Short mmCIF file of C-alpha atoms and ligand atoms in Angstrom, two decimals:
data_model
loop_
_atom_site.label_atom_id
_atom_site.label_comp_id
_atom_site.label_asym_id
_atom_site.label_seq_id
_atom_site.Cartn_x
_atom_site.Cartn_y
_atom_site.Cartn_z
CA MET P 1 17.56 4.98 -1.00
CA THR P 2 14.12 6.60 -0.83
CA ILE P 3 12.44 7.44 2.46
CA THR P 4 8.70 8.17 2.43
CA PHE P 5 7.09 9.59 5.56
CA LEU P 6 3.69 7.91 5.89
CA GLY P 7 2.97 9.70 9.15
CA THR P 8 4.76 12.29 11.31
CA ALA P 9 2.47 12.88 14.31
CA ALA P 10 2.74 11.76 17.88
CA ALA P 11 0.16 9.44 19.44
CA ASN P 12 -2.84 11.71 19.10
CA ALA P 13 -2.38 12.90 15.48
CA PHE P 14 -2.14 16.59 14.52
CA PRO P 15 -4.67 18.17 14.51
CA GLU P 16 -6.12 16.09 17.31
CA ALA P 17 -9.67 15.54 16.06
CA PHE P 18 -11.31 16.47 19.37
CA CYS P 19 -9.08 19.46 20.16
CA LYS P 20 -9.73 23.19 19.91
CA CYS P 21 -6.18 24.34 20.82
CA ARG P 22 -4.54 27.08 18.78
CA ASN P 23 -2.17 24.67 17.04
CA CYS P 24 -4.95 22.30 15.98
CA ILE P 25 -7.17 25.15 14.73
CA GLN P 26 -4.25 26.60 12.76
CA ALA P 27 -3.37 23.18 11.28
CA ARG P 28 -6.99 22.73 10.10
CA ILE P 29 -6.96 26.16 8.42
CA LEU P 30 -3.60 25.57 6.70
CA GLY P 31 -4.04 21.91 5.74
CA GLY P 32 -1.25 20.34 3.63
CA PRO P 33 1.91 19.51 5.58
CA SER P 34 0.24 20.67 8.80
CA LEU P 35 -2.04 17.60 8.74
CA ARG P 36 -0.17 14.74 10.35
CA LYS P 37 -1.08 11.08 10.83
CA ARG P 38 0.52 8.75 13.37
CA SER P 39 4.20 8.03 12.65
CA ALA P 40 5.41 5.40 10.20
CA ALA P 41 7.91 5.42 7.33
CA LEU P 42 8.67 3.44 4.20
CA ILE P 43 12.20 2.77 2.91
CA ASN P 44 12.25 2.23 -0.86
CA ASN P 45 9.10 0.25 -1.57
CA ASP P 46 9.81 -2.81 0.57
CA LEU P 47 10.80 -1.88 4.13
CA LEU P 48 8.15 -0.49 6.46
CA ILE P 49 9.03 1.03 9.82
CA ASP P 50 6.04 0.43 12.10
CA LEU P 51 2.78 -1.24 11.28
CA GLY P 52 1.03 1.92 12.46
CA PRO P 53 -2.69 2.63 12.80
CA ASP P 54 -2.74 5.14 9.92
CA ILE P 55 -0.75 3.32 7.22
CA MET P 56 -3.84 2.36 5.21
CA ALA P 57 -5.02 6.00 5.11
CA ALA P 58 -1.50 7.21 4.31
CA SER P 59 -1.17 4.70 1.49
CA GLN P 60 -4.45 5.88 -0.06
CA MET P 61 -3.88 9.60 0.42
CA GLN P 62 -0.28 9.56 -0.81
CA GLY P 63 -0.84 7.16 -3.72
CA CYS P 64 1.73 4.92 -2.14
CA PRO P 65 0.74 1.26 -2.25
CA LEU P 66 2.39 -1.04 0.28
CA ASP P 67 1.96 -4.12 -1.90
CA ASP P 68 5.71 -4.63 -2.30
CA VAL P 69 6.46 -4.42 1.44
CA ARG P 70 8.44 -7.51 2.43
CA TYR P 71 9.97 -6.36 5.70
CA CYS P 72 8.71 -4.53 8.77
CA LEU P 73 10.90 -3.15 11.55
CA GLN P 74 8.67 -2.53 14.56
CA THR P 75 9.88 0.10 17.04
CA HIS P 76 7.58 -0.86 19.93
CA PRO P 77 4.03 -1.97 20.69
CA HIS P 78 2.40 1.37 21.64
CA ALA P 79 -0.93 1.72 19.85
CA ASP P 80 0.22 4.72 17.79
CA HIS P 81 2.89 2.47 16.21
CA LEU P 82 1.32 -0.98 16.04
CA ASP P 83 -2.11 -1.92 14.76
CA LEU P 84 -2.15 -5.71 14.67
CA SER P 85 -5.34 -5.82 12.61
CA HIS P 86 -3.15 -5.06 9.57
CA LEU P 87 -1.65 -8.53 9.93
CA LEU P 88 -5.11 -10.02 9.40
CA SER P 89 -6.23 -7.60 6.71
CA ARG P 90 -3.13 -8.22 4.56
CA SER P 91 -3.53 -12.02 4.75
CA PRO P 92 -4.83 -14.26 1.93
CA SER P 93 -7.96 -15.13 3.95
CA TYR P 94 -8.98 -11.45 3.68
CA GLY P 95 -8.75 -11.68 -0.09
CA VAL P 96 -5.35 -10.03 -0.44
CA VAL P 97 -3.68 -11.06 -3.68
CA GLY P 98 0.03 -11.09 -4.39
CA ALA P 99 1.41 -9.73 -1.12
CA PRO P 100 4.83 -11.22 -0.39
CA ILE P 101 5.62 -13.00 2.88
CA LEU P 102 6.15 -10.30 5.51
CA ASP P 103 9.32 -10.62 7.59
CA PHE P 104 8.37 -8.88 10.84
CA TYR P 105 11.18 -7.82 13.21
CA ALA P 106 10.66 -6.77 16.81
CA SER P 107 12.11 -7.19 20.30
CA ARG P 108 11.08 -10.10 22.56
CA GLU P 109 9.02 -7.77 24.76
CA THR P 110 7.22 -6.22 21.79
CA LEU P 111 6.48 -9.66 20.34
CA GLU P 112 5.19 -11.03 23.65
CA LEU P 113 2.88 -8.04 24.20
CA ALA P 114 1.71 -8.18 20.57
CA ALA P 115 1.09 -11.92 20.80
CA GLU P 116 -1.06 -11.46 23.89
CA THR P 117 -3.18 -8.73 22.27
CA PHE P 118 -3.46 -10.59 18.99
CA GLU P 119 -4.64 -13.84 20.57
CA ARG P 120 -7.04 -12.15 23.01
CA ASP P 121 -8.58 -9.50 20.74
CA LEU P 122 -8.13 -10.53 17.14
CA ALA P 123 -7.56 -14.14 16.21
CA GLY P 124 -7.75 -16.67 19.05
CA TYR P 125 -4.30 -18.02 18.22
CA SER P 126 -0.84 -16.80 19.13
CA LEU P 127 1.11 -14.55 16.85
CA LEU P 128 4.15 -16.64 17.74
CA SER P 129 2.65 -19.96 16.54
CA SER P 130 3.21 -21.80 13.27
CA GLU P 131 -0.53 -21.30 12.72
CA ALA P 132 0.05 -17.54 12.57
CA GLU P 133 2.88 -17.88 10.07
CA LYS P 134 0.67 -20.09 7.88
CA HIS P 135 -2.52 -17.99 8.04
CA LEU P 136 -0.91 -14.56 7.96
CA ASN P 137 1.73 -14.96 5.27
CA LEU P 138 4.16 -13.85 7.94
CA LYS P 139 7.54 -14.70 9.38
CA ILE P 140 8.39 -13.37 12.85
CA HIS P 141 11.96 -12.50 13.82
CA GLN P 142 12.97 -11.67 17.38
CA ILE P 143 15.78 -9.14 17.56
CA GLN P 144 18.08 -7.93 20.34
CA PRO P 145 19.29 -4.42 21.09
CA LEU P 146 22.79 -3.57 19.83
CA GLU P 147 22.93 -6.59 17.54
CA PRO P 148 23.33 -6.08 13.80
CA PHE P 149 21.33 -8.16 11.35
CA THR P 150 20.53 -8.28 7.68
CA VAL P 151 17.09 -7.68 6.18
CA GLY P 152 17.12 -8.40 2.46
CA PRO P 153 19.44 -5.74 0.97
CA TYR P 154 19.58 -3.75 4.25
CA SER P 155 22.12 -3.87 7.08
CA VAL P 156 20.30 -2.98 10.28
CA MET P 157 21.59 -2.08 13.74
CA THR P 158 19.27 -1.81 16.72
CA PHE P 159 19.55 0.53 19.68
CA PRO P 160 17.46 0.47 22.87
CA ALA P 161 15.09 3.44 22.94
CA ASN P 162 14.94 5.51 26.13
CA HIS P 163 11.16 4.99 26.19
CA ALA P 164 8.47 2.68 27.53
CA PRO P 165 10.53 0.62 30.00
CA GLY P 166 9.76 -3.10 29.75
CA MET P 167 8.45 -2.89 26.19
CA GLY P 168 11.79 -3.42 24.44
CA ALA P 169 11.41 -0.26 22.35
CA MET P 170 13.99 -0.02 19.56
CA LEU P 171 15.62 2.60 17.36
CA TYR P 172 17.15 1.60 14.04
CA ALA P 173 20.13 2.43 11.85
CA ILE P 174 19.46 1.18 8.33
CA GLU P 175 22.09 1.04 5.64
CA ALA P 176 21.85 0.05 1.98
CA ALA P 177 23.72 0.89 -1.21
CA GLY P 178 26.12 3.17 0.68
CA CYS P 179 23.31 5.24 2.31
CA SER P 180 22.63 5.26 6.01
CA VAL P 181 19.61 6.49 7.95
CA PHE P 182 18.94 6.63 11.70
CA TYR P 183 15.28 6.33 12.70
CA GLY P 184 14.99 7.57 16.27
CA THR P 185 11.44 7.68 17.57
CA ASP P 186 10.05 7.11 20.20
CA THR P 187 12.77 8.07 22.64
CA ALA P 188 13.99 10.47 25.31
CA PRO P 189 17.70 11.45 25.08
CA LEU P 190 19.76 8.62 23.60
CA PHE P 191 21.59 6.40 26.08
CA ASP P 192 25.38 6.80 26.50
CA GLN P 193 25.75 3.26 25.23
CA THR P 194 24.07 4.29 21.97
CA TRP P 195 26.52 7.17 21.45
CA GLN P 196 29.36 4.78 22.28
CA THR P 197 28.15 2.26 19.71
CA PHE P 198 27.83 4.99 17.06
CA ARG P 199 31.50 5.79 17.64
CA GLN P 200 32.75 2.19 17.95
CA GLN P 201 30.97 1.15 14.76
CA LYS P 202 32.16 4.34 13.03
CA MET P 203 28.61 5.10 11.97
CA ARG P 204 28.00 8.02 9.66
CA PHE P 205 24.44 8.92 8.80
CA ASP P 206 23.13 10.64 5.69
CA VAL P 207 19.72 11.19 7.25
CA VAL P 208 18.83 11.36 10.94
CA ILE P 209 15.16 11.23 11.93
CA LEU P 210 14.40 12.16 15.53
CA ASP P 211 11.48 12.21 17.92
CA HIS P 212 10.13 15.78 18.27
CA THR P 213 7.09 15.20 20.44
CA TYR P 214 7.58 18.38 22.44
CA GLY P 215 7.88 21.88 21.05
CA PRO P 216 10.26 24.81 21.48
CA GLU P 217 8.81 25.96 24.81
CA GLN P 218 8.49 22.53 26.43
CA PRO P 219 10.89 20.28 28.35
CA GLY P 220 11.39 16.71 27.12
CA THR P 221 10.23 13.79 29.26
CA ASP P 222 9.79 10.30 27.80
CA HIS P 223 10.19 11.89 24.35
CA LEU P 224 12.50 14.55 22.91
CA SER P 225 11.68 18.25 22.81
CA ALA P 226 12.73 20.73 20.12
CA HIS P 227 15.75 21.83 22.16
CA GLN P 228 16.83 18.26 22.76
CA VAL P 229 16.60 17.58 19.01
CA ILE P 230 18.90 20.58 18.46
CA GLU P 231 21.33 19.25 21.10
CA HIS P 232 21.31 15.77 19.51
CA ALA P 233 21.88 17.19 16.02
CA ASN P 234 24.75 19.38 17.25
CA ARG P 235 26.36 16.49 19.10
CA MET P 236 26.08 14.25 16.04
CA ARG P 237 27.78 16.91 13.93
CA SER P 238 30.54 17.57 16.45
CA GLU P 239 31.25 13.83 16.84
CA GLY P 240 31.40 13.34 13.06
CA LEU P 241 28.41 10.98 13.04
CA VAL P 242 26.81 12.80 10.13
CA GLY P 243 28.32 13.80 6.79
CA SER P 244 28.53 17.43 5.67
CA HIS P 245 25.46 16.99 3.45
CA ALA P 246 23.49 15.05 6.06
CA ARG P 247 20.01 16.18 6.97
CA VAL P 248 18.26 15.98 10.33
CA PHE P 249 14.47 15.63 10.34
CA ALA P 250 11.95 15.91 13.14
CA THR P 251 9.03 13.49 13.30
CA HIS P 252 6.46 12.27 15.90
CA ILE P 253 5.20 15.81 16.37
CA ALA P 254 2.53 16.49 18.99
CA HIS P 255 -0.10 19.24 18.79
CA GLU P 256 0.70 20.41 22.31
CA GLY P 257 3.62 22.81 22.06
CA ASN P 258 4.43 22.44 18.36
CA PRO P 259 2.98 25.08 16.00
CA ALA P 260 1.52 24.15 12.59
CA HIS P 261 4.04 23.17 9.94
CA PRO P 262 5.16 26.53 8.43
CA ASP P 263 6.05 28.06 11.82
CA LEU P 264 7.71 24.88 13.08
CA ALA P 265 9.66 24.53 9.83
CA GLU P 266 10.87 28.14 10.21
CA PHE P 267 12.00 27.50 13.80
CA ALA P 268 13.78 24.32 12.69
CA LYS P 269 15.51 26.09 9.80
CA GLN P 270 16.95 28.65 12.20
CA HIS P 271 18.32 25.82 14.34
CA GLY P 272 19.83 23.58 11.67
CA TYR P 273 17.23 20.89 11.16
CA GLN P 274 14.12 20.21 9.08
CA VAL P 275 10.59 19.08 9.88
CA ALA P 276 9.24 16.01 8.13
CA TYR P 277 5.62 15.98 6.97
CA ASP P 278 3.26 13.31 5.74
CA GLY P 279 4.02 12.43 2.13
CA LEU P 280 7.56 13.84 2.18
CA VAL P 281 9.78 11.68 -0.03
CA LEU P 282 13.54 11.93 0.52
CA LYS P 283 16.01 10.71 -2.05
CA VAL P 284 19.22 9.82 -0.27
ZN1 ZN G 301 4.62 7.17 19.61
ZN1 ZN G 302 -4.68 20.56 19.85
ZN1 ZN G 303 5.73 5.15 22.32
#
């Protein structure tokens, strides 16, 4: 399995274009891995996690076309994770050639909110109508928390995120060809039920990707902080949920409280995890 990070920033990107804070200034000076777009990831070449606002830019900058993407797992409808205009721009009526039908998976709440926005702001018809499926080369799938399902070659398990109450935010465990990855953003500390399900299902992850919105000196709120990431990683290790060669990566990194990449990566190294950056490709 290959995991490509298309974006690793929190909602306001890093550097935040309008910001003069120390972290943003430092990120501009350093460039490279310190420049982060809004979070999204690609598994192999066909499974996208989040139809995010920066995926077009990421695709161009990283030389990573999304023309083989057949499946999208949507975490939630927050604007830093879902830009519905991509559904129009990838459709045949916008001149797109050869894109496969997109199987789009999201919770009922995410789909209802997306449908409302799409009809009101973008197309004049509902995202949940047969019209949408026909015009957009799209198939919508409603998914439930804690219910496994199959997406092409992938076995997927959903977990309710501790984030955005009422929006049906989801976290995903994705398994294929004997490799397993947990994609855990956006979320505050995982619910007890999630830990229970990890144990009941005897899950064992090769790669764990966690929300790291808040930095080493900040408390977590509706997202995880650096210290909470460390606690989650330690708990996963002590409960045998990760193999001995497993790697834990931070993503969804905000400019407030997180230093530019080299300093954050050094902090992470000292605490047993790694920091993802835009364009990082993991071979699992
Ligand atoms: Zn977010
Ligand atoms: Zn800043
Ligand atoms: Zn969010």
